[in-house]
Coordinates of C-alpha atoms in Angstrom, one line a residue:
Chain A
M19 CA 8.3 -35.1 -4.5
T20 CA 4.8 -35.8 -3.3
A21 CA 1.9 -33.4 -3.1
T22 CA -1.5 -34.0 -1.5
P23 CA -4.4 -32.7 -3.6
T24 CA -6.3 -30.3 -1.4
T25 CA -9.4 -29.5 -3.8
E26 CA -12.7 -31.0 -5.0
T27 CA -13.9 -29.7 -8.1
P28 CA -11.9 -29.0 -11.4
L29 CA -12.8 -25.2 -11.0
D30 CA -11.6 -25.3 -7.1
A31 CA -8.5 -27.1 -8.3
W32 CA -7.8 -24.2 -10.9
R33 CA -8.5 -21.7 -8.2
A34 CA -5.8 -23.0 -5.9
Y35 CA -3.2 -23.1 -8.4
A36 CA -4.1 -19.5 -9.6
S37 CA -4.1 -18.3 -5.8
A38 CA -0.4 -19.6 -5.6
H39 CA 0.5 -18.3 -8.8
E40 CA -0.6 -14.7 -7.8
R41 CA 1.1 -14.9 -4.4
L42 CA 4.3 -15.8 -6.4
V43 CA 3.9 -12.9 -8.8
R44 CA 3.4 -10.5 -5.7
H45 CA 6.4 -11.9 -3.9
L46 CA 8.6 -11.2 -7.0
A47 CA 7.4 -7.9 -7.5
R48 CA 8.0 -7.1 -3.8
E49 CA 11.7 -8.4 -4.0
I50 CA 12.4 -6.6 -7.1
T51 CA 11.0 -3.3 -5.7
R52 CA 12.9 -3.8 -2.5
E53 CA 16.2 -4.8 -4.1
T54 CA 16.1 -2.2 -7.1
G55 CA 13.6 0.4 -6.3
L56 CA 11.8 -0.6 -9.6
S57 CA 7.8 -1.1 -9.3
D58 CA 6.3 -4.0 -11.1
A59 CA 5.2 -1.4 -14.0
D60 CA 8.7 0.0 -14.4
Y61 CA 10.2 -3.4 -14.8
C62 CA 7.6 -4.4 -17.3
V63 CA 8.4 -1.6 -19.5
L64 CA 12.0 -1.9 -19.1
E65 CA 12.0 -5.6 -20.1
A66 CA 9.8 -4.8 -23.0
L67 CA 12.4 -2.2 -24.3
S68 CA 15.5 -4.0 -23.3
D69 CA 14.2 -7.0 -25.9
A70 CA 13.6 -4.7 -28.7
P71 CA 16.4 -3.8 -31.2
A72 CA 18.5 -0.6 -29.9
G73 CA 16.2 -0.8 -26.7
R74 CA 13.7 1.4 -28.6
R75 CA 10.0 0.9 -29.5
R76 CA 7.4 3.0 -31.1
S77 CA 4.9 4.0 -28.4
R78 CA 1.9 2.0 -29.9
D79 CA 4.0 -1.2 -30.4
L80 CA 5.1 -1.0 -26.5
R81 CA 1.3 -0.5 -25.7
V82 CA 0.3 -3.3 -27.5
A83 CA 3.2 -5.6 -26.1
L84 CA 2.3 -4.6 -22.6
E85 CA -1.7 -4.8 -23.2
W86 CA -2.2 -1.5 -21.4
E87 CA -4.3 1.4 -22.0
K88 CA -3.0 4.5 -23.7
S89 CA -3.5 6.7 -20.9
R90 CA -1.7 4.3 -18.5
L91 CA 1.2 4.0 -20.7
S92 CA 1.5 7.8 -21.1
H93 CA 1.4 8.3 -17.4
Q94 CA 4.0 5.5 -16.7
I95 CA 6.5 6.8 -19.4
R96 CA 6.2 10.3 -18.2
R97 CA 7.4 9.1 -14.5
M98 CA 10.1 6.8 -15.9
E99 CA 11.3 9.7 -18.1
Q100 CA 11.5 12.0 -15.0
R101 CA 13.6 9.4 -13.2
G102 CA 16.0 9.1 -16.1
L103 CA 15.1 5.4 -17.1
V104 CA 13.5 6.0 -20.5
A105 CA 13.6 8.7 -23.1
R106 CA 11.0 9.9 -25.7
E107 CA 12.4 10.4 -29.0
T108 CA 10.8 11.0 -32.5
C109 CA 10.4 7.8 -34.4
V110 CA 13.4 7.3 -36.9
A111 CA 11.2 5.4 -39.5
D112 CA 8.6 8.2 -40.2
G113 CA 10.1 11.1 -38.3
R114 CA 6.7 11.8 -36.7
S115 CA 5.3 9.5 -34.3
A116 CA 7.2 8.8 -30.6
D117 CA 9.5 6.3 -29.7
V118 CA 10.2 5.4 -26.3
V119 CA 14.1 4.4 -25.7
V120 CA 15.7 2.6 -22.7
T121 CA 18.5 4.7 -21.4
P122 CA 21.7 3.3 -20.1
E123 CA 20.4 3.9 -16.5
G124 CA 17.5 2.0 -17.4
R125 CA 19.3 -0.9 -18.9
T126 CA 21.4 -1.2 -15.5
A127 CA 18.2 -1.1 -13.4
A128 CA 16.6 -3.5 -15.8
A129 CA 19.8 -6.0 -15.4
R130 CA 19.8 -5.9 -11.6
A131 CA 16.1 -6.6 -11.5
R132 CA 16.4 -9.3 -13.8
A133 CA 19.2 -11.1 -11.7
V134 CA 17.1 -10.8 -8.5
R135 CA 14.0 -12.2 -10.6
E136 CA 16.0 -15.2 -11.8
A137 CA 17.4 -16.0 -8.3
S138 CA 14.0 -16.0 -6.8
L139 CA 12.5 -18.0 -9.6
R140 CA 15.3 -20.6 -9.3
A141 CA 15.1 -20.9 -5.5
L142 CA 11.3 -20.6 -5.3
V143 CA 10.1 -22.3 -8.5
L144 CA 12.6 -24.5 -10.0
E145 CA 14.2 -25.9 -6.9
T146 CA 10.7 -26.4 -5.5
L147 CA 9.1 -28.0 -8.5
G148 CA 11.9 -30.1 -10.2
P149 CA 12.3 -30.3 -14.0
D150 CA 9.5 -32.8 -14.6
R151 CA 6.6 -30.3 -13.1
V152 CA 8.3 -27.6 -14.8
E153 CA 8.2 -29.0 -18.2
Q154 CA 4.4 -30.1 -17.4
L155 CA 3.9 -26.4 -16.9
A156 CA 5.5 -25.3 -20.1
E157 CA 3.1 -27.8 -22.0
T158 CA 0.2 -26.4 -20.1
G159 CA 1.2 -23.0 -21.0
A160 CA 1.4 -23.8 -24.5
L161 CA -2.2 -25.2 -24.6
L162 CA -3.5 -22.2 -22.8
G163 CA -1.5 -19.9 -25.1
A164 CA -3.2 -21.7 -28.1
R165 CA -6.6 -21.5 -26.8
L166 CA -6.4 -17.8 -26.0
T167 CA -5.2 -17.1 -29.4
R168 CA -8.1 -19.2 -30.7
A169 CA -10.7 -17.2 -28.2
A170 CA -9.1 -13.6 -29.6
E171 CA -9.7 -14.8 -33.3
D172 CA -13.0 -16.0 -32.6
D173 CA -14.2 -12.8 -30.8
P174 CA -14.0 -9.4 -32.7
Q175 CA -14.3 -7.3 -29.7
C176 CA -11.4 -9.0 -28.2
R177 CA -9.3 -8.6 -31.5
E178 CA -10.3 -5.0 -31.5
A179 CA -9.8 -4.0 -28.1
L180 CA -6.1 -3.4 -28.5
A181 CA -6.6 -1.3 -31.6
A182 CA -9.3 0.7 -30.5
D183 CA -7.6 3.7 -28.6
D184 CA -4.9 4.4 -31.1
Chain B
M17 CA -4.1 -34.5 -25.5
T18 CA -0.5 -33.9 -26.8
A19 CA 1.8 -30.5 -26.5
T20 CA 4.9 -29.9 -27.9
P21 CA 7.6 -28.5 -25.6
T22 CA 8.7 -25.4 -27.0
T23 CA 11.4 -24.2 -24.3
E24 CA 14.7 -25.0 -23.7
T25 CA 16.0 -24.2 -20.1
P26 CA 13.9 -24.6 -16.8
L27 CA 13.8 -20.9 -16.7
D28 CA 12.4 -20.5 -20.2
A29 CA 10.1 -23.2 -19.4
W30 CA 8.7 -21.3 -16.4
R31 CA 8.6 -18.1 -18.4
A32 CA 6.6 -19.8 -21.2
Y33 CA 4.0 -20.8 -18.7
A34 CA 3.9 -17.6 -16.6
S35 CA 3.2 -15.5 -19.9
A36 CA 0.4 -17.8 -21.0
H37 CA -1.0 -17.5 -17.3
E38 CA -0.8 -13.7 -17.6
R39 CA -2.6 -13.7 -21.0
L40 CA -5.4 -15.6 -19.4
V41 CA -5.7 -13.2 -16.5
R42 CA -5.9 -10.2 -18.7
H43 CA -8.3 -12.2 -21.0
L44 CA -10.8 -12.8 -17.8
A45 CA -10.6 -9.2 -16.6
R46 CA -11.4 -7.8 -19.9
E47 CA -14.4 -10.2 -20.3
I48 CA -15.8 -9.1 -16.8
T49 CA -15.4 -5.4 -17.5
R50 CA -17.0 -5.9 -20.8
E51 CA -20.1 -8.1 -19.4
T52 CA -20.4 -6.2 -16.1
G53 CA -18.6 -3.0 -16.2
L54 CA -16.6 -4.1 -13.2
S55 CA -12.8 -3.5 -13.4
D56 CA -10.6 -6.2 -12.2
A57 CA -9.8 -4.2 -8.9
D58 CA -13.7 -3.8 -8.2
Y59 CA -14.2 -7.7 -8.7
C60 CA -11.0 -8.3 -6.3
V61 CA -12.8 -6.2 -3.5
L62 CA -16.4 -7.6 -4.1
E63 CA -15.0 -11.1 -3.9
A64 CA -13.1 -10.5 -0.8
L65 CA -16.2 -8.8 0.9
S66 CA -18.7 -11.5 -0.5
D67 CA -16.8 -14.3 1.3
A68 CA -16.8 -12.7 4.5
P69 CA -19.4 -13.1 7.2
A70 CA -22.3 -10.5 6.5
G71 CA -20.3 -9.2 3.4
R72 CA -18.3 -6.9 6.0
R73 CA -14.6 -6.8 6.8
R74 CA -12.5 -4.4 8.7
S75 CA -10.8 -2.0 6.4
R76 CA -7.4 -3.5 7.7
D77 CA -8.2 -6.9 7.2
L78 CA -9.5 -6.2 3.6
R79 CA -6.3 -4.7 2.9
V80 CA -4.2 -7.7 4.3
A81 CA -6.6 -10.1 2.3
L82 CA -5.8 -8.1 -1.0
E83 CA -2.3 -7.5 -0.2
W84 CA -2.6 -3.6 -1.2
E85 CA -1.1 -0.6 0.1
K86 CA -3.3 1.6 2.2
S87 CA -3.7 4.4 0.0
R88 CA -4.7 2.1 -3.0
L89 CA -7.5 0.5 -1.0
S90 CA -8.7 3.9 0.2
H91 CA -8.8 5.4 -3.3
Q92 CA -10.4 2.2 -4.6
I93 CA -13.0 2.1 -1.6
R94 CA -14.0 5.6 -2.1
R95 CA -14.9 5.1 -5.9
M96 CA -16.7 1.9 -5.1
E97 CA -18.8 3.7 -2.5
Q98 CA -19.9 6.3 -5.1
R99 CA -21.0 3.7 -7.6
G100 CA -23.3 2.1 -4.7
L101 CA -21.3 -1.1 -4.7
V102 CA -19.9 -0.9 -1.2
A103 CA -20.4 1.3 1.9
R104 CA -18.3 2.5 4.7
E105 CA -19.6 1.9 8.2
T106 CA -18.3 2.0 11.8
C107 CA -16.8 -1.4 12.9
V108 CA -19.6 -3.1 15.2
A109 CA -17.0 -4.8 17.4
D110 CA -15.0 -1.8 18.5
G111 CA -17.4 1.2 17.5
R112 CA -14.3 3.1 16.2
S113 CA -12.5 1.6 13.2
A114 CA -13.9 1.4 9.8
D115 CA -15.8 -1.4 8.1
V116 CA -16.3 -2.1 4.5
V117 CA -19.7 -3.7 3.8
V118 CA -20.8 -5.0 0.3
T119 CA -24.2 -3.5 -0.9
P120 CA -27.0 -5.3 -2.5
E121 CA -26.2 -3.7 -5.7
G122 CA -22.4 -4.9 -5.0
R123 CA -23.5 -8.5 -4.6
T124 CA -25.5 -8.5 -7.8
A125 CA -22.6 -7.3 -9.8
A126 CA -20.2 -9.7 -8.0
A127 CA -22.5 -12.8 -8.7
R128 CA -22.7 -11.6 -12.3
A129 CA -19.0 -11.4 -12.7
R130 CA -18.5 -14.7 -11.1
A131 CA -20.9 -16.3 -13.6
V132 CA -18.9 -14.8 -16.7
R133 CA -15.5 -15.6 -15.0
E134 CA -16.8 -19.4 -14.2
A135 CA -18.0 -19.7 -17.6
S136 CA -14.8 -18.6 -19.4
L137 CA -12.6 -20.7 -16.9
R138 CA -14.4 -23.7 -18.1
A139 CA -14.3 -23.2 -21.7
L140 CA -10.6 -21.8 -21.6
V141 CA -9.0 -23.7 -18.8
L142 CA -11.0 -26.9 -17.8
E143 CA -11.9 -28.0 -21.1
T144 CA -8.6 -27.1 -22.7
L145 CA -6.5 -28.9 -20.2
G146 CA -8.7 -31.7 -19.0
P147 CA -9.0 -33.1 -15.3
D148 CA -5.3 -34.6 -15.1
R149 CA -3.5 -31.8 -16.0
V150 CA -5.9 -29.3 -13.8
E151 CA -5.0 -31.7 -10.9
Q152 CA -1.3 -31.6 -11.8
L153 CA -1.8 -27.7 -11.5
A154 CA -3.6 -27.9 -8.1
E155 CA -0.7 -30.1 -6.7
T156 CA 1.8 -27.6 -8.3
G157 CA 0.1 -24.8 -6.6
A158 CA 0.2 -26.6 -3.4
L159 CA 4.0 -27.1 -3.6
L160 CA 4.4 -23.2 -4.7
G161 CA 2.1 -22.0 -1.8
A162 CA 4.1 -24.1 1.0
R163 CA 7.4 -22.5 -0.4
L164 CA 6.1 -19.2 -0.4
T165 CA 4.8 -19.4 3.0
R166 CA 8.2 -20.8 4.1
A167 CA 10.0 -17.7 2.3
A168 CA 7.7 -15.3 4.3
E169 CA 8.6 -17.0 7.4
D170 CA 12.4 -16.9 6.7
D171 CA 12.4 -13.2 5.8
P172 CA 11.4 -10.7 8.5
Q173 CA 11.2 -7.8 5.9
C174 CA 8.7 -9.8 3.9
R175 CA 6.5 -10.7 7.0
E176 CA 6.5 -6.8 8.1
A177 CA 5.8 -5.7 4.7
L178 CA 1.8 -6.0 5.1
A179 CA 1.9 -4.7 8.8
A180 CA 3.9 -1.8 8.2
D181 CA 1.6 1.0 6.9
D182 CA -1.3 0.3 9.4

């Protein structure tokens, strides 16, 4: 598979990639909403809970995992609770703080959304790029992830950002 | 530069990359907010206007460029108007519909945010990945972009999504 470079400076090259990546992310979110009625925020919360033991996380841990602000998470959880996708329960460990738990309805919706997403990723990304380019991306992701971890360690403000409003 | 593949299936490989990309996007947005006070949404609007002739766009064109829903854009523009970053004026072409115009204050804020962003991208992405990986990413972006354009052309619902609420 060939591709013509369309860019000049390295910064332009990065921007060209980032712009395509953003289009993909928006396309996937639109497809999930169309097929399941879940917003992107709903899906992120359900995925973060479904991956946790017993489908349950402390509210604070969920917020750190999502990197959301406290007010955003509260608002989102309240709306998802009204729709029966999640429930709030007292934390079993300390009997005090709040756990967020995915309901059976939430699990069903998340599984449907995951299936839609995977089918789209196979058709749009994996088939388009092929295994070598996908493996290159994984390596690139590992380099970027390590660099970001280093940036967070070097920067106290960055480290503290997530702990600040709890 | 070496990088150890940490993934098993192509889908996992993509997820690993996408997760690092999301972390980067959030990191850049946090840095811009910290250094300039602009939210990510503010910055997106200012960039879309600064790139347009005379720093002005019809409200509808701005919405299509950002791929936002109408209510989200109205709300965002109202808040940015209150902070003096943009102004709403009657469209010069038809004397009827609304233009959104970046103010001198908006241009100054956008220029500062762009400088912060570029410095971060150089330090975190370009230096970390080196020119070959960045060029690979640009090619990958071109392939993904072409595939997404094809998906939008094949899917009437997707094509109509942006035109629907205007």
